[in-house]
């Protein structure tokens, strides 16, 4: 996903509604407490209170509705309004087939890689039900989806889409008597079968529940439909349509393969992930053998420009024919595929398509193609192509972190450098400036929401700088070897996280590097580096400079450049392994001052760091 430049669109919308929402929050909070003072007796009444508290952003009331001894993280209740999606949440109870349990869901229309629907157990006595433990999205209930056979029919005249998803599920021997999948709450399910036989089923918000199949694998088929809005991230207009966010049955957004047939009007072209199979232009089938976490379908009245390069067919699908724009887009895609295919791992598809949209407000990776808002082209193409590696070959669910956005942003700089279009600095732009401005609310390993500006600043910008700091420490060749190892060590079908990359760092560079990213990933702060005890002394015909590089807080590793200034400046670099590090280097001329990180290439806080020298 790339939000740039349309982030401003969300931020402006956020700003406009900010005061109104604060007011709503205050009123809602008061209402929540007011209602609480009366006894409530049923899961339905609990759900009504929960719905009111969530829509008011009132985490305090959520705590008060929670059973004693249960520790849930309600940060999302305070944060959801920061993600630019102001759709209301709806809560409701649902009883679990084959057990006495009742669950409580909180759902709304979701956009991709952002907030998500929540599910809680209900605890406490039946006369006074309370919120029990949250069942996190990555904790599967009864089954996992591994493959989709999907038919999508777009009817632009009615702005209507119908979908059939034949999802292959593997069942789990867990404590659940049911199998649960997620599907965006905007879709209305009309039929559910298990292995083509009728089954009881329930749709509640963004969830579908069926009794758990007895066999280890089964085909769960859902038929559903929606009338789509003209704008947003899943939309339909009279000339284009896209399905982007949780429009298929999924379990914890875990990777799945897919075969998708898209039916659209005769004069439309449709695209889905993977390789194009047989089919006419109005009913085309796409097969993706690479399991991925996010599946996108787009269709529209595109004008096509094609280019064949090194066995890969590149396409530009533009809404208005423009040879210049098509060339710009294809140049970017070609260059990115060549650089990343050569440096990291072979490109896994026979083609790549850049799809232009007048409606989609950002740019979204689909691994064999990308859906790009018109304003994002052509600048966003390299970022989106890099997601074929960071999200495609190595998938990410965004339920635990958005590590792959760090890699995609870092890859923009890598491409700039390797394509000869930018400076030879691993992060490409001022790390120190970033260090003084980045938010420190959350650690890099815990940000998940690409639409939340704080999460995004940490996940994209800080993440890219942290990878740049690693490249400074181990050098560009070993950095590329580490990236290659991250891809080749990945087990197809799994999703990855930062810990898998840390394992690749150790495997490639040695166990002495095992902790080099720990603080950068898990400590939300950005360190400051200093100098202490700096001395100069005569050494042969020149001078020897000694001292210590300090780090606060301890734990952060970095390669620290030092320059001894004078008539003939001399430089060195000190690898700081998370604690005070002594250094010693030579200078031919008499130095007057030692400067730490004079070019601002270290991700750090603080200003200039200098030590005036005195003869020992
Ligand atoms: Zn991205």
Tab-separated table of N, CA, C and O in Angstrom, residues 338-434:
chain	number	residue	atom	x	y	z
A	338	UNK	N	13.624	-5.235	-13.053
A	338	UNK	CA	15.010	-5.611	-13.371
A	338	UNK	C	15.895	-5.521	-12.129
A	338	UNK	O	16.659	-6.440	-11.825
A	339	UNK	N	15.786	-4.421	-11.386
A	339	UNK	CA	16.662	-4.233	-10.217
A	339	UNK	C	16.341	-5.265	-9.133
A	339	UNK	O	17.224	-5.972	-8.645
A	340	UNK	N	15.069	-5.380	-8.753
A	340	UNK	CA	14.727	-6.287	-7.646
A	340	UNK	C	14.874	-7.747	-8.077
A	340	UNK	O	15.273	-8.595	-7.285
A	341	UNK	N	14.541	-8.042	-9.353
A	341	UNK	CA	14.693	-9.412	-9.847
A	341	UNK	C	16.147	-9.843	-9.849
A	341	UNK	O	16.472	-10.996	-9.571
A	342	UNK	N	17.037	-8.910	-10.143
A	342	UNK	CA	18.465	-9.221	-10.188
A	342	UNK	C	19.062	-9.258	-8.782
A	342	UNK	O	19.865	-10.126	-8.454
A	343	UNK	N	18.659	-8.327	-7.920
A	343	UNK	CA	19.321	-8.171	-6.621
A	343	UNK	C	18.724	-9.051	-5.525
A	343	UNK	O	19.414	-9.375	-4.560
A	344	UNK	N	17.430	-9.388	-5.620
A	344	UNK	CA	16.778	-10.050	-4.484
A	344	UNK	C	16.355	-11.475	-4.824
A	344	UNK	O	16.819	-12.422	-4.214
A	345	UNK	N	15.467	-11.636	-5.798
A	345	UNK	CA	15.000	-12.974	-6.201
A	345	UNK	C	14.292	-12.801	-7.534
A	345	UNK	O	13.762	-11.724	-7.822
A	346	UNK	N	14.251	-13.859	-8.358
A	346	UNK	CA	13.595	-13.727	-9.661
A	346	UNK	C	12.136	-13.291	-9.524
A	346	UNK	O	11.437	-13.706	-8.597
A	347	UNK	N	11.691	-12.456	-10.455
A	347	UNK	CA	10.295	-12.020	-10.488
A	347	UNK	C	9.417	-13.254	-10.726
A	347	UNK	O	9.681	-14.036	-11.632
A	348	UNK	N	8.364	-13.465	-9.904
A	348	UNK	CA	7.664	-14.756	-9.925
A	348	UNK	C	6.542	-14.897	-10.950
A	348	UNK	O	5.899	-15.943	-10.992
A	349	UNK	N	6.263	-13.868	-11.736
A	349	UNK	CA	5.138	-13.944	-12.682
A	349	UNK	C	5.628	-13.726	-14.108
A	349	UNK	O	6.722	-13.211	-14.320
A	350	UNK	N	4.757	-14.063	-15.075
A	350	UNK	CA	5.112	-13.832	-16.482
A	350	UNK	C	4.751	-12.419	-16.918
A	350	UNK	O	5.094	-12.004	-18.019
A	351	UNK	N	4.033	-11.682	-16.069
A	351	UNK	CA	3.655	-10.327	-16.451
A	351	UNK	C	3.410	-9.439	-15.247
A	351	UNK	O	3.281	-9.930	-14.110
A	352	UNK	N	3.366	-8.129	-15.500
A	352	UNK	CA	3.032	-7.166	-14.443
A	352	UNK	C	2.249	-6.035	-15.092
A	352	UNK	O	2.597	-5.569	-16.182
A	353	UNK	N	1.180	-5.615	-14.413
A	353	UNK	CA	0.294	-4.600	-14.982
A	353	UNK	C	0.100	-3.455	-13.995
A	353	UNK	O	-0.141	-3.694	-12.808
A	354	UNK	N	0.226	-2.244	-14.494
A	354	UNK	CA	-0.092	-1.059	-13.695
A	354	UNK	C	-1.482	-0.594	-14.118
A	354	UNK	O	-1.698	-0.280	-15.288
A	355	UNK	N	-2.430	-0.618	-13.164
A	355	UNK	CA	-3.826	-0.278	-13.455
A	355	UNK	C	-4.120	1.101	-12.870
A	355	UNK	O	-3.934	1.325	-11.674
A	356	UNK	N	-4.588	1.997	-13.724
A	356	UNK	CA	-4.911	3.353	-13.277
A	356	UNK	C	-6.362	3.414	-12.807
A	356	UNK	O	-7.241	2.771	-13.392
A	357	UNK	N	-6.592	4.185	-11.737
A	357	UNK	CA	-7.958	4.377	-11.245
A	357	UNK	C	-8.228	5.856	-11.020
A	357	UNK	O	-7.376	6.581	-10.516
A	358	UNK	N	-9.436	6.281	-11.390
A	358	UNK	CA	-9.864	7.646	-11.057
A	358	UNK	C	-10.463	7.703	-9.657
A	358	UNK	O	-10.725	8.782	-9.137
A	359	UNK	N	-10.719	6.548	-9.057
A	359	UNK	CA	-11.475	6.485	-7.806
A	359	UNK	C	-10.594	6.073	-6.628
A	359	UNK	O	-10.634	6.691	-5.569
A	360	UNK	N	-9.798	5.031	-6.804
A	360	UNK	CA	-9.026	4.498	-5.674
A	360	UNK	C	-8.115	5.596	-5.125
A	360	UNK	O	-7.368	6.221	-5.867
A	361	UNK	N	-8.180	5.847	-3.783
A	361	UNK	CA	-7.523	7.042	-3.246
A	361	UNK	C	-6.038	6.884	-2.941
A	361	UNK	O	-5.419	7.824	-2.470
A	362	UNK	N	-5.451	5.716	-3.178
A	362	UNK	CA	-4.033	5.529	-2.872
A	362	UNK	C	-3.473	4.598	-3.941
A	362	UNK	O	-3.878	4.678	-5.095
A	363	UNK	N	-2.533	3.744	-3.582
A	363	UNK	CA	-2.046	2.722	-4.508
A	363	UNK	C	-1.929	1.432	-3.719
A	363	UNK	O	-1.489	1.438	-2.571
A	364	UNK	N	-2.334	0.333	-4.339
A	364	UNK	CA	-2.387	-0.943	-3.624
A	364	UNK	C	-1.689	-2.025	-4.430
A	364	UNK	O	-1.965	-2.207	-5.615
A	365	UNK	N	-0.812	-2.758	-3.752
A	365	UNK	CA	-0.096	-3.848	-4.395
A	365	UNK	C	-1.017	-5.048	-4.589
A	365	UNK	O	-1.805	-5.372	-3.708
A	366	UNK	N	-0.903	-5.685	-5.753
A	366	UNK	CA	-1.605	-6.951	-5.967
A	366	UNK	C	-0.627	-7.979	-6.529
A	366	UNK	O	-1.030	-8.974	-7.096
A	367	UNK	N	0.679	-7.702	-6.420
A	367	UNK	CA	1.798	-8.636	-6.655
A	367	UNK	C	2.058	-8.925	-8.127
A	367	UNK	O	3.201	-8.842	-8.563
A	368	UNK	N	1.036	-9.260	-8.920
A	368	UNK	CA	1.248	-9.344	-10.368
A	368	UNK	C	0.680	-8.104	-11.052
A	368	UNK	O	0.765	-7.971	-12.263
A	369	UNK	N	0.062	-7.226	-10.257
A	369	UNK	CA	-0.369	-5.923	-10.769
A	369	UNK	C	-0.499	-4.960	-9.599
A	369	UNK	O	-0.293	-5.342	-8.439
A	370	UNK	N	-0.768	-3.712	-9.908
A	370	UNK	CA	-1.015	-2.735	-8.853
A	370	UNK	C	-2.154	-1.831	-9.288
A	370	UNK	O	-2.284	-1.519	-10.474
A	371	UNK	N	-2.993	-1.462	-8.339
A	371	UNK	CA	-4.114	-0.552	-8.593
A	371	UNK	C	-3.715	0.812	-8.049
A	371	UNK	O	-3.475	0.956	-6.843
A	372	UNK	N	-3.632	1.809	-8.933
A	372	UNK	CA	-3.037	3.091	-8.539
A	372	UNK	C	-3.982	4.245	-8.823
A	372	UNK	O	-4.414	4.430	-9.969
A	373	UNK	N	-4.276	5.026	-7.797
A	373	UNK	CA	-4.990	6.277	-7.999
A	373	UNK	C	-4.209	7.139	-8.986
A	373	UNK	O	-2.980	7.136	-8.995
A	374	UNK	N	-4.944	7.861	-9.835
A	374	UNK	CA	-4.307	8.583	-10.945
A	374	UNK	C	-3.173	9.484	-10.472
A	374	UNK	O	-2.118	9.554	-11.090
A	375	UNK	N	-3.381	10.177	-9.324
A	375	UNK	CA	-2.369	11.135	-8.863
A	375	UNK	C	-1.089	10.448	-8.390
A	375	UNK	O	-0.065	11.098	-8.234
A	376	UNK	N	-1.158	9.160	-8.098
A	376	UNK	CA	0.037	8.487	-7.563
A	376	UNK	C	0.987	8.038	-8.676
A	376	UNK	O	2.114	7.641	-8.387
A	377	UNK	N	0.531	8.087	-9.936
A	377	UNK	CA	1.354	7.603	-11.051
A	377	UNK	C	2.198	8.733	-11.638
A	377	UNK	O	1.727	9.864	-11.702
A	378	UNK	N	3.423	8.431	-12.091
A	378	UNK	CA	4.088	7.129	-12.072
A	378	UNK	C	4.955	6.910	-10.829
A	378	UNK	O	5.564	5.868	-10.677
A	379	UNK	N	4.970	7.918	-9.906
A	379	UNK	CA	5.943	7.891	-8.816
A	379	UNK	C	5.838	6.693	-7.897
A	379	UNK	O	6.821	6.270	-7.282
A	380	UNK	N	4.631	6.108	-7.794
A	380	UNK	CA	4.410	5.065	-6.806
A	380	UNK	C	4.772	3.670	-7.332
A	380	UNK	O	4.798	2.702	-6.584
A	381	UNK	N	5.068	3.572	-8.640
A	381	UNK	CA	5.182	2.245	-9.266
A	381	UNK	C	6.302	1.409	-8.644
A	381	UNK	O	6.118	0.215	-8.373
A	382	UNK	N	7.461	2.016	-8.380
A	382	UNK	CA	8.584	1.235	-7.844
A	382	UNK	C	8.213	0.637	-6.485
A	382	UNK	O	8.477	-0.536	-6.208
A	383	UNK	N	7.584	1.447	-5.630
A	383	UNK	CA	7.146	0.964	-4.314
A	383	UNK	C	6.215	-0.236	-4.482
A	383	UNK	O	6.385	-1.271	-3.831
A	384	UNK	N	5.232	-0.094	-5.380
A	384	UNK	CA	4.238	-1.164	-5.533
A	384	UNK	C	4.863	-2.417	-6.146
A	384	UNK	O	4.542	-3.533	-5.739
A	385	UNK	N	5.758	-2.248	-7.121
A	385	UNK	CA	6.434	-3.423	-7.699
A	385	UNK	C	7.232	-4.142	-6.615
A	385	UNK	O	7.243	-5.377	-6.549
A	386	UNK	N	7.873	-3.397	-5.716
A	386	UNK	CA	8.693	-4.054	-4.682
A	386	UNK	C	7.838	-4.938	-3.778
A	386	UNK	O	8.325	-5.897	-3.187
A	387	UNK	N	6.532	-4.636	-3.678
A	387	UNK	CA	5.642	-5.473	-2.862
A	387	UNK	C	5.476	-6.877	-3.456
A	387	UNK	O	4.975	-7.772	-2.775
A	388	UNK	N	5.860	-7.082	-4.718
A	388	UNK	CA	5.834	-8.446	-5.256
A	388	UNK	C	6.784	-9.327	-4.445
A	388	UNK	O	6.532	-10.512	-4.234
A	389	UNK	N	7.867	-8.720	-3.931
A	389	UNK	CA	8.776	-9.443	-3.033
A	389	UNK	C	8.287	-9.291	-1.595
A	389	UNK	O	8.161	-10.268	-0.881
A	390	UNK	N	8.000	-8.060	-1.176
A	390	UNK	CA	7.651	-7.751	0.223
A	390	UNK	C	6.131	-7.729	0.373
A	390	UNK	O	5.518	-6.674	0.358
A	391	UNK	N	5.535	-8.903	0.464
A	391	UNK	CA	4.078	-9.022	0.518
A	391	UNK	C	3.613	-10.154	-0.390
A	391	UNK	O	2.659	-10.850	-0.088
A	392	UNK	N	4.321	-10.325	-1.538
A	392	UNK	CA	3.994	-11.398	-2.469
A	392	UNK	C	4.808	-12.649	-2.157
A	392	UNK	O	4.309	-13.603	-1.560
A	393	UNK	N	6.098	-12.639	-2.525
A	393	UNK	CA	6.951	-13.801	-2.237
A	393	UNK	C	7.066	-14.035	-0.730
A	393	UNK	O	7.167	-15.175	-0.275
A	394	UNK	N	7.092	-12.960	0.045
A	394	UNK	CA	7.089	-13.064	1.514
A	394	UNK	C	5.874	-12.275	2.011
A	394	UNK	O	5.914	-11.057	2.111
A	395	UNK	N	4.769	-12.967	2.315
A	395	UNK	CA	3.530	-12.248	2.660
A	395	UNK	C	3.543	-11.659	4.076
A	395	UNK	O	4.266	-12.127	4.958
A	396	UNK	N	2.715	-10.638	4.244
A	396	UNK	CA	2.491	-10.053	5.566
A	396	UNK	C	0.996	-9.864	5.763
A	396	UNK	O	0.297	-9.454	4.845
A	397	UNK	N	0.509	-10.147	6.972
A	397	UNK	CA	-0.926	-10.020	7.246
A	397	UNK	C	-1.320	-8.640	7.761
A	397	UNK	O	-2.495	-8.312	7.793
A	398	UNK	N	-0.388	-7.834	8.247
A	398	UNK	CA	-0.668	-6.564	8.926
A	398	UNK	C	-1.482	-6.782	10.205
A	398	UNK	O	-2.099	-5.852	10.705
A	399	UNK	N	-1.519	-7.992	10.735
A	399	UNK	CA	-2.188	-8.180	12.023
A	399	UNK	C	-1.196	-7.992	13.171
A	399	UNK	O	-1.604	-7.740	14.298
A	400	UNK	N	0.111	-8.130	12.902
A	400	UNK	CA	1.112	-7.979	13.971
A	400	UNK	C	2.038	-6.799	13.724
A	400	UNK	O	2.415	-6.100	14.640
A	401	UNK	N	2.457	-6.616	12.486
A	401	UNK	CA	3.278	-5.454	12.144
A	401	UNK	C	3.103	-5.178	10.660
A	401	UNK	O	2.520	-5.982	9.932
A	402	UNK	N	3.615	-4.022	10.219
A	402	UNK	CA	3.606	-3.730	8.785
A	402	UNK	C	5.040	-3.710	8.272
A	402	UNK	O	5.451	-2.798	7.566
A	403	UNK	N	5.802	-4.787	8.639
A	403	UNK	CA	7.219	-4.847	8.284
A	403	UNK	C	7.438	-4.629	6.796
A	403	UNK	O	8.437	-4.039	6.382
A	404	UNK	N	6.511	-5.135	5.960
A	404	UNK	CA	6.775	-5.081	4.518
A	404	UNK	C	6.690	-3.662	3.970
A	404	UNK	O	7.239	-3.379	2.911
A	405	UNK	N	6.012	-2.735	4.693
A	405	UNK	CA	6.022	-1.342	4.233
A	405	UNK	C	7.395	-0.717	4.468
A	405	UNK	O	7.843	0.130	3.699
A	406	UNK	N	8.076	-1.130	5.543
A	406	UNK	CA	9.456	-0.682	5.748
A	406	UNK	C	10.329	-1.144	4.583
A	406	UNK	O	11.128	-0.377	4.034
A	407	UNK	N	10.135	-2.406	4.175
A	407	UNK	CA	10.956	-2.958	3.091
A	407	UNK	C	10.628	-2.289	1.754
A	407	UNK	O	11.514	-2.044	0.941
A	408	UNK	N	9.330	-2.027	1.510
A	408	UNK	CA	8.954	-1.394	0.238
A	408	UNK	C	9.498	0.028	0.176
A	408	UNK	O	9.978	0.477	-0.869
A	409	UNK	N	9.439	0.752	1.303
A	409	UNK	CA	9.941	2.126	1.315
A	409	UNK	C	11.467	2.131	1.183
A	409	UNK	O	12.037	2.924	0.433
A	410	UNK	N	12.123	1.221	1.903
A	410	UNK	CA	13.577	1.071	1.770
A	410	UNK	C	13.935	0.724	0.318
A	410	UNK	O	14.923	1.224	-0.233
A	411	UNK	N	13.107	-0.120	-0.321
A	411	UNK	CA	13.394	-0.556	-1.693
A	411	UNK	C	13.299	0.586	-2.691
A	411	UNK	O	13.947	0.547	-3.739
A	412	UNK	N	12.474	1.606	-2.387
A	412	UNK	CA	12.449	2.786	-3.267
A	412	UNK	C	13.843	3.399	-3.336
A	412	UNK	O	14.338	3.736	-4.410
A	413	UNK	N	14.493	3.548	-2.163
A	413	UNK	CA	15.848	4.111	-2.128
A	413	UNK	C	16.855	3.168	-2.766
A	413	UNK	O	17.760	3.597	-3.486
A	414	UNK	N	16.691	1.861	-2.510
A	414	UNK	CA	17.594	0.870	-3.104
A	414	UNK	C	17.525	0.960	-4.625
A	414	UNK	O	18.551	0.973	-5.317
A	415	UNK	N	16.295	1.054	-5.146
A	415	UNK	CA	16.126	1.159	-6.597
A	415	UNK	C	16.755	2.447	-7.120
A	415	UNK	O	17.448	2.438	-8.136
A	416	UNK	N	16.534	3.551	-6.396
A	416	UNK	CA	17.118	4.828	-6.829
A	416	UNK	C	18.628	4.707	-6.957
A	416	UNK	O	19.230	5.135	-7.930
A	417	UNK	N	19.231	4.084	-5.962
A	417	UNK	CA	20.693	3.977	-5.979
A	417	UNK	C	21.170	3.038	-7.071
A	417	UNK	O	22.095	3.346	-7.813
A	418	UNK	N	20.527	1.859	-7.189
A	418	UNK	CA	21.020	0.859	-8.133
A	418	UNK	C	20.679	1.221	-9.573
A	418	UNK	O	21.345	0.792	-10.505
A	419	UNK	N	19.625	2.004	-9.762
A	419	UNK	CA	19.292	2.455	-11.116
A	419	UNK	C	20.049	3.740	-11.443
A	419	UNK	O	19.827	4.347	-12.483
A	420	UNK	N	20.929	4.164	-10.529
A	420	UNK	CA	21.765	5.339	-10.782
A	420	UNK	C	21.005	6.644	-10.737
A	420	UNK	O	21.407	7.631	-11.336
A	421	UNK	N	19.885	6.659	-10.011
A	421	UNK	CA	19.045	7.858	-10.021
A	421	UNK	C	19.047	8.599	-8.694
A	421	UNK	O	18.238	9.487	-8.483
A	422	UNK	N	19.952	8.229	-7.778
A	422	UNK	CA	19.931	8.921	-6.493
A	422	UNK	C	21.249	8.773	-5.774
A	422	UNK	O	22.141	8.053	-6.220
A	423	UNK	N	21.400	9.443	-4.634
A	423	UNK	CA	22.665	9.434	-3.907
A	423	UNK	C	22.949	8.070	-3.280
A	423	UNK	O	22.031	7.307	-2.997
A	424	UNK	N	24.218	7.776	-3.080
A	424	UNK	CA	24.622	6.480	-2.542
A	424	UNK	C	24.591	6.513	-1.020
A	424	UNK	O	25.598	6.360	-0.354
A	425	UNK	N	23.426	6.740	-0.479
A	425	UNK	CA	23.229	6.759	0.970
A	425	UNK	C	22.086	5.781	1.216
A	425	UNK	O	21.043	5.881	0.585
A	426	UNK	N	22.287	4.789	2.088
A	426	UNK	CA	21.308	3.704	2.214
A	426	UNK	C	19.864	4.160	2.384
A	426	UNK	O	18.952	3.501	1.923
A	427	UNK	N	19.627	5.273	3.048
A	427	UNK	CA	18.237	5.679	3.216
A	427	UNK	C	17.859	6.797	2.264
A	427	UNK	O	16.698	7.153	2.175
A	428	UNK	N	18.844	7.347	1.560
A	428	UNK	CA	18.526	8.287	0.492
A	428	UNK	C	18.182	9.686	0.969
A	428	UNK	O	18.231	10.628	0.219
A	429	UNK	N	17.798	9.855	2.210
A	429	UNK	CA	17.477	11.191	2.692
A	429	UNK	C	17.759	11.249	4.180
A	429	UNK	O	17.928	10.232	4.831
A	430	UNK	N	17.782	12.437	4.746
A	430	UNK	CA	18.342	12.689	6.065
A	430	UNK	C	17.784	11.848	7.202
A	430	UNK	O	16.674	12.064	7.683
A	431	UNK	N	18.579	10.913	7.663
A	431	UNK	CA	18.144	10.073	8.775
A	431	UNK	C	18.020	10.894	10.055
A	431	UNK	O	17.090	10.706	10.836
A	432	UNK	N	18.973	11.807	10.271
A	432	UNK	CA	18.941	12.559	11.528
A	432	UNK	C	17.716	13.467	11.584
A	432	UNK	O	17.082	13.603	12.627
A	433	UNK	N	17.355	14.068	10.456
A	433	UNK	CA	16.150	14.897	10.434
A	433	UNK	C	14.941	14.048	10.806
A	433	UNK	O	14.089	14.460	11.605
A	434	UNK	N	14.879	12.846	10.243
A	434	UNK	CA	13.770	11.946	10.571
A	434	UNK	C	13.788	11.605	12.054
A	434	UNK	O	12.748	11.581	12.718
